[in-house]
mmCIF file of C-alpha atoms and ligand atoms in Angstrom:
data_model
loop_
_atom_site.group_PDB
_atom_site.id
_atom_site.type_symbol
_atom_site.label_atom_id
_atom_site.label_comp_id
_atom_site.label_asym_id
_atom_site.label_seq_id
_atom_site.Cartn_x
_atom_site.Cartn_y
_atom_site.Cartn_z
ATOM 1 C CA MET A 152 0.000 0.000 0.000
ATOM 2 C CA GLY A 153 1.432 3.377 -1.022
ATOM 3 C CA PRO A 154 1.372 6.492 1.137
ATOM 4 C CA ALA A 155 -1.300 8.138 -1.029
ATOM 5 C CA PHE A 156 -3.728 5.413 -0.016
ATOM 6 C CA GLU A 157 -3.006 5.969 3.660
ATOM 7 C CA ILE A 158 -3.720 9.688 3.360
ATOM 8 C CA GLU A 159 -7.009 8.889 1.692
ATOM 9 C CA GLN A 160 -7.913 6.543 4.522
ATOM 10 C CA GLN A 161 -7.214 9.154 7.171
ATOM 11 C CA ALA A 162 -9.411 11.680 5.418
ATOM 12 C CA ALA A 163 -12.403 9.350 5.427
ATOM 13 C CA PRO A 164 -14.267 9.204 8.753
ATOM 14 C CA MET A 165 -13.819 5.896 10.479
ATOM 15 C CA MET A 166 -16.931 3.786 10.731
ATOM 16 C CA ILE A 167 -16.987 2.024 14.073
ATOM 17 C CA LEU A 168 -20.239 0.256 13.315
ATOM 18 C CA GLN A 169 -21.967 -0.616 10.089
ATOM 19 C CA THR A 170 -24.929 -2.741 9.246
ATOM 20 C CA LYS A 171 -25.466 -3.929 5.721
ATOM 21 C CA GLY A 172 -28.918 -4.962 4.618
ATOM 22 C CA LEU A 173 -29.727 -6.017 8.163
ATOM 23 C CA THR A 174 -33.080 -7.776 8.223
ATOM 24 C CA LYS A 175 -35.202 -9.591 10.806
ATOM 25 C CA ARG A 176 -38.381 -11.401 9.873
ATOM 26 C CA TYR A 177 -40.870 -13.257 11.986
ATOM 27 C CA GLY A 178 -42.858 -15.269 9.460
ATOM 28 C CA GLU A 179 -44.627 -12.739 7.267
ATOM 29 C CA LEU A 180 -43.653 -9.842 9.482
ATOM 30 C CA THR A 181 -40.467 -7.893 8.719
ATOM 31 C CA ILE A 182 -39.518 -5.872 11.782
ATOM 32 C CA VAL A 183 -36.062 -4.740 10.606
ATOM 33 C CA ASP A 184 -35.903 -4.279 6.879
ATOM 34 C CA ARG A 185 -32.604 -4.041 4.952
ATOM 35 C CA VAL A 186 -31.090 -1.470 7.294
ATOM 36 C CA ASP A 187 -27.769 0.097 6.296
ATOM 37 C CA LEU A 188 -26.424 1.946 9.292
ATOM 38 C CA ASN A 189 -23.120 3.837 9.326
ATOM 39 C CA VAL A 190 -21.913 5.018 12.695
ATOM 40 C CA THR A 191 -18.832 7.230 12.626
ATOM 41 C CA ALA A 192 -16.349 6.779 15.463
ATOM 42 C CA GLY A 193 -16.671 9.457 18.139
ATOM 43 C CA THR A 194 -20.162 10.618 17.168
ATOM 44 C CA ARG A 195 -23.383 10.799 19.135
ATOM 45 C CA HIS A 196 -25.732 9.015 16.793
ATOM 46 C CA ALA A 197 -29.445 8.798 17.573
ATOM 47 C CA ILE A 198 -32.056 6.444 16.220
ATOM 48 C CA ILE A 199 -35.589 7.765 16.333
ATOM 49 C CA GLY A 200 -38.910 6.445 15.108
ATOM 50 C CA ALA A 201 -42.434 5.723 16.261
ATOM 51 C CA ASN A 202 -43.344 2.891 18.648
ATOM 52 C CA GLY A 203 -42.822 -0.461 16.967
ATOM 53 C CA ALA A 204 -40.548 0.974 14.256
ATOM 54 C CA GLY A 205 -37.958 -1.703 15.044
ATOM 55 C CA LYS A 206 -35.424 0.353 16.997
ATOM 56 C CA SER A 207 -34.924 -2.031 19.922
ATOM 57 C CA SER A 208 -34.904 -4.998 17.567
ATOM 58 C CA LEU A 209 -32.130 -3.331 15.581
ATOM 59 C CA PHE A 210 -30.113 -3.028 18.808
ATOM 60 C CA HIS A 211 -30.763 -6.689 19.620
ATOM 61 C CA LEU A 212 -29.430 -7.648 16.181
ATOM 62 C CA ILE A 213 -26.315 -5.518 16.655
ATOM 63 C CA THR A 214 -25.564 -6.830 20.140
ATOM 64 C CA GLY A 215 -26.120 -10.484 19.339
ATOM 65 C CA ARG A 216 -29.309 -10.972 21.321
ATOM 66 C CA LEU A 217 -31.198 -11.665 18.116
ATOM 67 C CA ASN A 218 -29.947 -13.425 15.010
ATOM 68 C CA PRO A 219 -30.644 -11.632 11.742
ATOM 69 C CA THR A 220 -32.623 -13.302 8.971
ATOM 70 C CA SER A 221 -30.125 -11.737 6.569
ATOM 71 C CA GLY A 222 -27.546 -8.982 6.398
ATOM 72 C CA ASN A 223 -24.401 -8.208 8.341
ATOM 73 C CA VAL A 224 -23.055 -6.314 11.319
ATOM 74 C CA LEU A 225 -19.532 -4.912 11.098
ATOM 75 C CA PHE A 226 -17.693 -3.587 14.122
ATOM 76 C CA ASN A 227 -14.473 -1.737 13.262
ATOM 77 C CA GLY A 228 -14.715 -3.338 9.858
ATOM 78 C CA GLU A 229 -14.868 -6.835 11.296
ATOM 79 C CA ASP A 230 -17.903 -8.989 10.621
ATOM 80 C CA ILE A 231 -19.500 -9.849 13.971
ATOM 81 C CA THR A 232 -22.841 -11.070 12.599
ATOM 82 C CA GLY A 233 -24.342 -13.790 14.748
ATOM 83 C CA ARG A 234 -21.739 -13.574 17.508
ATOM 84 C CA SER A 235 -23.074 -14.229 20.975
ATOM 85 C CA ALA A 236 -23.856 -11.222 23.190
ATOM 86 C CA HIS A 237 -20.970 -12.208 25.448
ATOM 87 C CA LYS A 238 -18.446 -12.159 22.585
ATOM 88 C CA VAL A 239 -19.776 -8.860 21.266
ATOM 89 C CA VAL A 240 -19.104 -7.193 24.627
ATOM 90 C CA LYS A 241 -15.584 -8.569 24.607
ATOM 91 C CA CYS A 242 -14.775 -6.863 21.309
ATOM 92 C CA GLY A 243 -15.640 -3.432 22.749
ATOM 93 C CA LEU A 244 -19.340 -2.966 22.205
ATOM 94 C CA SER A 245 -21.463 -2.493 25.275
ATOM 95 C CA ARG A 246 -25.082 -1.693 25.925
ATOM 96 C CA SER A 247 -26.599 -0.161 28.974
ATOM 97 C CA PHE A 248 -27.888 -2.836 31.255
ATOM 98 C CA GLN A 249 -31.497 -3.042 32.277
ATOM 99 C CA ILE A 250 -32.371 -2.054 35.829
ATOM 100 C CA THR A 251 -32.507 -5.728 36.743
ATOM 101 C CA ASN A 252 -28.759 -6.014 36.081
ATOM 102 C CA ILE A 253 -28.008 -3.760 39.003
ATOM 103 C CA PHE A 254 -27.383 -5.754 42.167
ATOM 104 C CA VAL A 255 -30.171 -4.106 44.122
ATOM 105 C CA GLU A 256 -28.987 -5.395 47.486
ATOM 106 C CA LEU A 257 -25.477 -3.937 47.089
ATOM 107 C CA THR A 258 -24.507 -0.273 47.285
ATOM 108 C CA ALA A 259 -23.921 1.843 44.188
ATOM 109 C CA ARG A 260 -20.210 1.805 44.936
ATOM 110 C CA GLU A 261 -20.107 -1.981 45.305
ATOM 111 C CA ASN A 262 -21.943 -2.370 42.005
ATOM 112 C CA LEU A 263 -19.368 -0.246 40.196
ATOM 113 C CA ARG A 264 -16.444 -1.943 41.920
ATOM 114 C CA LEU A 265 -17.709 -5.341 40.863
ATOM 115 C CA ALA A 266 -18.214 -4.145 37.293
ATOM 116 C CA PHE A 267 -14.593 -2.961 37.138
ATOM 117 C CA GLN A 268 -13.367 -6.175 38.751
ATOM 118 C CA ALA A 269 -15.196 -8.198 36.134
ATOM 119 C CA ALA A 270 -13.718 -6.065 33.342
ATOM 120 C CA TYR A 271 -10.184 -6.414 34.739
ATOM 121 C CA ALA A 272 -10.585 -10.134 35.181
ATOM 122 C CA TYR A 273 -11.219 -10.346 31.424
ATOM 123 C CA THR A 274 -8.357 -8.222 30.308
ATOM 124 C CA SER A 275 -5.491 -8.224 32.799
ATOM 125 C CA ILE A 276 -3.049 -10.597 34.368
ATOM 126 C CA TRP A 277 -2.991 -8.686 37.644
ATOM 127 C CA SER A 278 -3.380 -10.437 40.973
ATOM 128 C CA GLY A 279 -6.686 -10.339 42.817
ATOM 129 C CA LEU A 280 -5.529 -7.729 45.320
ATOM 130 C CA LYS A 281 -4.248 -5.351 42.652
ATOM 131 C CA ILE A 282 -7.491 -5.709 40.720
ATOM 132 C CA MET A 283 -9.515 -4.969 43.844
ATOM 133 C CA ARG A 284 -7.552 -1.816 44.619
ATOM 134 C CA ALA A 285 -7.645 -0.515 41.042
ATOM 135 C CA SER A 286 -11.369 -1.253 40.844
ATOM 136 C CA ALA A 287 -12.068 0.690 44.041
ATOM 137 C CA GLU A 288 -10.169 3.710 42.671
ATOM 138 C CA LYS A 289 -11.905 3.592 39.311
ATOM 139 C CA ALA A 290 -15.282 3.196 40.993
ATOM 140 C CA GLN A 291 -14.614 6.325 43.052
ATOM 141 C CA ALA A 292 -13.710 8.347 39.950
ATOM 142 C CA LEU A 293 -16.817 7.153 38.135
ATOM 143 C CA ILE A 294 -19.047 7.934 41.123
ATOM 144 C CA GLU A 295 -17.981 11.561 40.741
ATOM 145 C CA SER A 296 -18.726 11.767 37.042
ATOM 146 C CA LEU A 297 -22.041 9.962 37.479
ATOM 147 C CA ARG A 298 -22.937 12.525 40.161
ATOM 148 C CA LEU A 299 -23.687 9.721 42.588
ATOM 149 C CA HIS A 300 -21.349 10.857 45.391
ATOM 150 C CA SER A 301 -24.156 11.672 47.828
ATOM 151 C CA VAL A 302 -25.737 8.223 47.440
ATOM 152 C CA ALA A 303 -22.701 6.077 46.628
ATOM 153 C CA ASP A 304 -22.932 4.056 49.823
ATOM 154 C CA GLN A 305 -26.654 3.528 49.740
ATOM 155 C CA ILE A 306 -28.223 0.244 48.694
ATOM 156 C CA ALA A 307 -28.755 0.510 44.933
ATOM 157 C CA GLY A 308 -32.322 -0.776 45.150
ATOM 158 C CA THR A 309 -33.276 2.226 47.274
ATOM 159 C CA LEU A 310 -31.918 4.869 44.882
ATOM 160 C CA SER A 311 -34.214 7.106 42.870
ATOM 161 C CA TYR A 312 -35.090 6.022 39.342
ATOM 162 C CA GLY A 313 -32.801 8.655 37.804
ATOM 163 C CA ASP A 314 -29.873 7.615 40.015
ATOM 164 C CA GLN A 315 -30.406 3.961 39.124
ATOM 165 C CA ARG A 316 -30.387 4.726 35.409
ATOM 166 C CA ARG A 317 -27.138 6.678 35.735
ATOM 167 C CA LEU A 318 -25.646 3.836 37.761
ATOM 168 C CA GLU A 319 -26.672 1.491 34.968
ATOM 169 C CA ILE A 320 -24.719 3.599 32.478
ATOM 170 C CA GLY A 321 -21.784 3.538 34.870
ATOM 171 C CA LEU A 322 -21.882 -0.254 34.837
ATOM 172 C CA ALA A 323 -21.746 -0.235 31.051
ATOM 173 C CA LEU A 324 -18.885 2.312 31.067
ATOM 174 C CA ALA A 325 -16.868 0.140 33.461
ATOM 175 C CA ALA A 326 -16.343 -2.295 30.593
ATOM 176 C CA GLU A 327 -14.514 0.597 28.840
ATOM 177 C CA PRO A 328 -16.393 0.090 25.598
ATOM 178 C CA LYS A 329 -15.532 1.705 22.276
ATOM 179 C CA LEU A 330 -19.199 1.899 21.438
ATOM 180 C CA LEU A 331 -22.038 2.283 23.911
ATOM 181 C CA LEU A 332 -25.625 1.542 22.927
ATOM 182 C CA LEU A 333 -28.366 3.138 24.986
ATOM 183 C CA ASP A 334 -32.006 2.227 24.564
ATOM 184 C CA GLU A 335 -34.087 5.167 25.784
ATOM 185 C CA PRO A 336 -31.779 6.402 28.559
ATOM 186 C CA MET A 337 -34.241 9.137 29.516
ATOM 187 C CA ALA A 338 -37.443 7.092 29.434
ATOM 188 C CA GLY A 339 -39.818 7.766 32.318
ATOM 189 C CA MET A 340 -37.645 10.492 33.814
ATOM 190 C CA SER A 341 -38.618 13.791 35.327
ATOM 191 C CA GLN A 342 -37.288 16.838 33.506
ATOM 192 C CA SER A 343 -34.536 17.337 36.082
ATOM 193 C CA ALA A 344 -33.451 13.680 35.978
ATOM 194 C CA ALA A 345 -33.437 13.844 32.165
ATOM 195 C CA ASN A 346 -31.234 16.924 32.306
ATOM 196 C CA GLU A 347 -28.808 15.153 34.645
ATOM 197 C CA MET A 348 -28.698 12.248 32.229
ATOM 198 C CA LEU A 349 -28.036 14.652 29.367
ATOM 199 C CA ALA A 350 -25.131 16.187 31.297
ATOM 200 C CA LEU A 351 -23.721 12.727 32.000
ATOM 201 C CA LEU A 352 -23.960 11.653 28.351
ATOM 202 C CA ARG A 353 -22.380 14.894 27.180
ATOM 203 C CA ALA A 354 -19.470 14.343 29.569
ATOM 204 C CA ILE A 355 -18.631 10.914 28.132
ATOM 205 C CA PRO A 356 -15.339 11.277 26.250
ATOM 206 C CA ARG A 357 -15.410 11.165 22.457
ATOM 207 C CA SER A 358 -13.200 8.081 22.580
ATOM 208 C CA ILE A 359 -16.487 6.328 23.288
ATOM 209 C CA THR A 360 -19.031 6.432 20.472
ATOM 210 C CA LEU A 361 -22.667 6.678 21.535
ATOM 211 C CA LEU A 362 -25.533 5.106 19.650
ATOM 212 C CA LEU A 363 -28.808 5.834 21.325
ATOM 213 C CA ILE A 364 -32.508 5.318 20.882
ATOM 214 C CA GLU A 365 -34.533 8.111 22.372
ATOM 215 C CA HIS A 366 -38.123 9.320 22.113
ATOM 216 C CA ASP A 367 -37.503 12.720 23.655
ATOM 217 C CA LEU A 368 -36.774 14.733 20.523
ATOM 218 C CA ASP A 369 -35.635 17.730 22.508
ATOM 219 C CA MET A 370 -32.921 15.611 24.144
ATOM 220 C CA VAL A 371 -31.996 14.016 20.822
ATOM 221 C CA LEU A 372 -31.473 17.427 19.261
ATOM 222 C CA LYS A 373 -29.385 18.609 22.185
ATOM 223 C CA LEU A 374 -27.143 15.572 22.190
ATOM 224 C CA SER A 375 -26.706 14.086 18.748
ATOM 225 C CA ASP A 376 -24.601 14.901 15.699
ATOM 226 C CA HIS A 377 -26.365 12.449 13.470
ATOM 227 C CA ILE A 378 -29.865 10.998 13.389
ATOM 228 C CA THR A 379 -31.290 7.958 11.649
ATOM 229 C CA VAL A 380 -35.069 7.762 11.364
ATOM 230 C CA LEU A 381 -36.600 4.291 11.304
ATOM 231 C CA HIS A 382 -40.070 3.774 9.946
ATOM 232 C CA ARG A 383 -41.655 0.328 9.821
ATOM 233 C CA GLY A 384 -38.264 -1.317 10.027
ATOM 234 C CA GLN A 385 -36.710 0.768 7.261
ATOM 235 C CA VAL A 386 -34.411 3.771 7.247
ATOM 236 C CA LEU A 387 -36.675 6.648 6.264
ATOM 237 C CA ALA A 388 -34.137 9.445 6.526
ATOM 238 C CA GLU A 389 -30.812 10.329 8.004
ATOM 239 C CA GLY A 390 -28.616 13.335 8.534
ATOM 240 C CA GLY A 391 -27.759 16.062 10.970
ATOM 241 C CA PRO A 392 -30.374 17.392 13.406
ATOM 242 C CA ALA A 393 -31.266 20.377 11.201
ATOM 243 C CA GLU A 394 -31.723 18.212 8.114
ATOM 244 C CA ILE A 395 -33.925 15.746 9.972
ATOM 245 C CA GLN A 396 -36.102 18.457 11.421
ATOM 246 C CA ASN A 397 -36.673 19.974 8.011
ATOM 247 C CA ASP A 398 -37.372 16.679 6.268
ATOM 248 C CA SER A 399 -41.041 16.680 5.334
ATOM 249 C CA ARG A 400 -41.210 12.874 5.166
ATOM 250 C CA VAL A 401 -39.954 12.698 8.736
ATOM 251 C CA GLN A 402 -42.442 15.291 9.881
ATOM 252 C CA GLU A 403 -45.300 13.360 8.318
ATOM 253 C CA ALA A 404 -44.309 9.807 9.115
ATOM 254 C CA TYR A 405 -42.776 10.149 12.514
ATOM 255 C CA LEU A 406 -43.919 13.365 14.048
ATOM 256 C CA GLY A 407 -47.255 13.591 12.278
ATOM 257 C CA LYS A 408 -46.974 17.358 12.373
ATOM 258 C CA PRO A 409 -44.461 20.130 11.748
ATOM 259 C CA ILE A 410 -41.848 20.463 14.455
ATOM 260 C CA ALA A 411 -42.748 22.939 17.148
ATOM 261 C CA PRO A 412 -40.659 26.131 17.319
ATOM 262 C CA GLU A 413 -39.522 25.289 20.866
ATOM 263 C CA ASN A 414 -37.943 22.109 19.525
ATOM 264 C CA LEU A 415 -36.274 23.981 16.709
ATOM 265 C CA SER A 416 -34.693 26.321 19.245
ATOM 266 C CA ALA A 417 -33.284 23.292 21.094
ATOM 267 C CA LEU A 418 -30.850 22.986 18.219
ATOM 268 C CA HIS A 419 -29.081 26.131 19.299
ATOM 269 C CA ALA A 420 -29.192 25.472 23.053
HETATM 270 N N1 ATP B 530 -40.421 -11.931 19.043
HETATM 271 C C1 ATP B 530 -41.220 -11.206 18.257
HETATM 272 N N2 ATP B 530 -42.108 -11.794 17.438
HETATM 273 C C2 ATP B 530 -42.899 -11.078 16.635
HETATM 274 N N3 ATP B 530 -42.880 -9.747 16.567
HETATM 275 C C3 ATP B 530 -42.030 -9.081 17.360
HETATM 276 C C4 ATP B 530 -41.143 -9.765 18.236
HETATM 277 N N4 ATP B 530 -40.400 -8.849 18.894
HETATM 278 C C5 ATP B 530 -40.819 -7.640 18.440
HETATM 279 N N5 ATP B 530 -41.797 -7.784 17.533
HETATM 280 C C6 ATP B 530 -42.464 -6.691 16.813
HETATM 281 O O1 ATP B 530 -41.508 -5.980 16.080
HETATM 282 C C7 ATP B 530 -41.845 -4.612 15.972
HETATM 283 C C8 ATP B 530 -40.672 -3.750 16.377
HETATM 284 O O2 ATP B 530 -40.500 -3.832 17.786
HETATM 285 P P1 ATP B 530 -39.359 -3.017 18.546
HETATM 286 O O3 ATP B 530 -39.494 -3.340 19.986
HETATM 287 O O4 ATP B 530 -38.058 -3.260 17.901
HETATM 288 O O5 ATP B 530 -39.826 -1.517 18.261
HETATM 289 P P2 ATP B 530 -39.291 -0.161 18.872
HETATM 290 O O6 ATP B 530 -39.030 0.740 17.733
HETATM 291 O O7 ATP B 530 -38.189 -0.411 19.823
HETATM 292 O O8 ATP B 530 -40.574 0.378 19.657
HETATM 293 P P3 ATP B 530 -40.690 1.232 21.025
HETATM 294 O O9 ATP B 530 -40.461 2.660 20.622
HETATM 295 O O10 ATP B 530 -42.099 1.015 21.462
HETATM 296 O O11 ATP B 530 -39.694 0.719 22.001
HETATM 297 C C9 ATP B 530 -43.083 -4.416 16.828
HETATM 298 O O12 ATP B 530 -44.208 -4.385 15.979
HETATM 299 C C10 ATP B 530 -43.102 -5.640 17.716
HETATM 300 O O13 ATP B 530 -44.412 -5.972 18.068
HETATM 301 MG MG1 MG B 531 -37.914 -0.092 21.862
#
């Protein structure tokens, strides 16, 4: 390979995740339909679409929880189609755990410490004691960035909903993923809890790519660089927030009405 080729490669944005013709059928029903997704490394990429559009199913196909009927999933250019969920996590792709994955009878701090210990056990040859110490330090640092310091030593099951959801993201971050998938991180939250979540997501370093599903359009516009709109399993539109807002097909199919001026202003917040 000559140097000219290398320069060309650097100029092109690196795709951390791609799907090619990804499809899931249940009998006659096609819930994910030939989806080509291109997620650039370092971006905050949102997937939006009405209820039942196939968003969560698309995540399940990417993370190995569901097997596609056809099509492929590429992570860093490597074909990971059909790999088990466990193997997908090992290659650097993580999704936020459901609430039930928090150990509700342990404290927030203990949850994070265990998550780091598990991650170290995968990747390092350190002794148990060294792993325990490093995990405790990392847990402390993460507690600060998750804004959980005031409740760190409380039993996780007793934390508020918002605190539990942020803890959940902390557990996913402990695996030090390259790509983090979040399925509706702000669902069911009060405005103030949603704003705390937004601050947390914005503070995640760009070395971690975020791919998120979110219904709260205001939050999507505040957070994302790129948006893919799913409609009945298919990609209806994609582009930057401004493009998506002005797309008449999106307004009709997904929003059912023109976007309210207060949402347009969110773009410039
Ligand atoms: N195991 C299954 N068998 C048959 N149909 C399914 C199955 N799982 C999901 N579906 C259907 O696939 C479609 C897409 O579901 P999915 O949960 O991916 O949508 P979604 O976009 O995440 O919706 P929401 O916004 O409500 O979370 C829905 O119509 C759902 O009923
Ligand atoms: Mg869903």
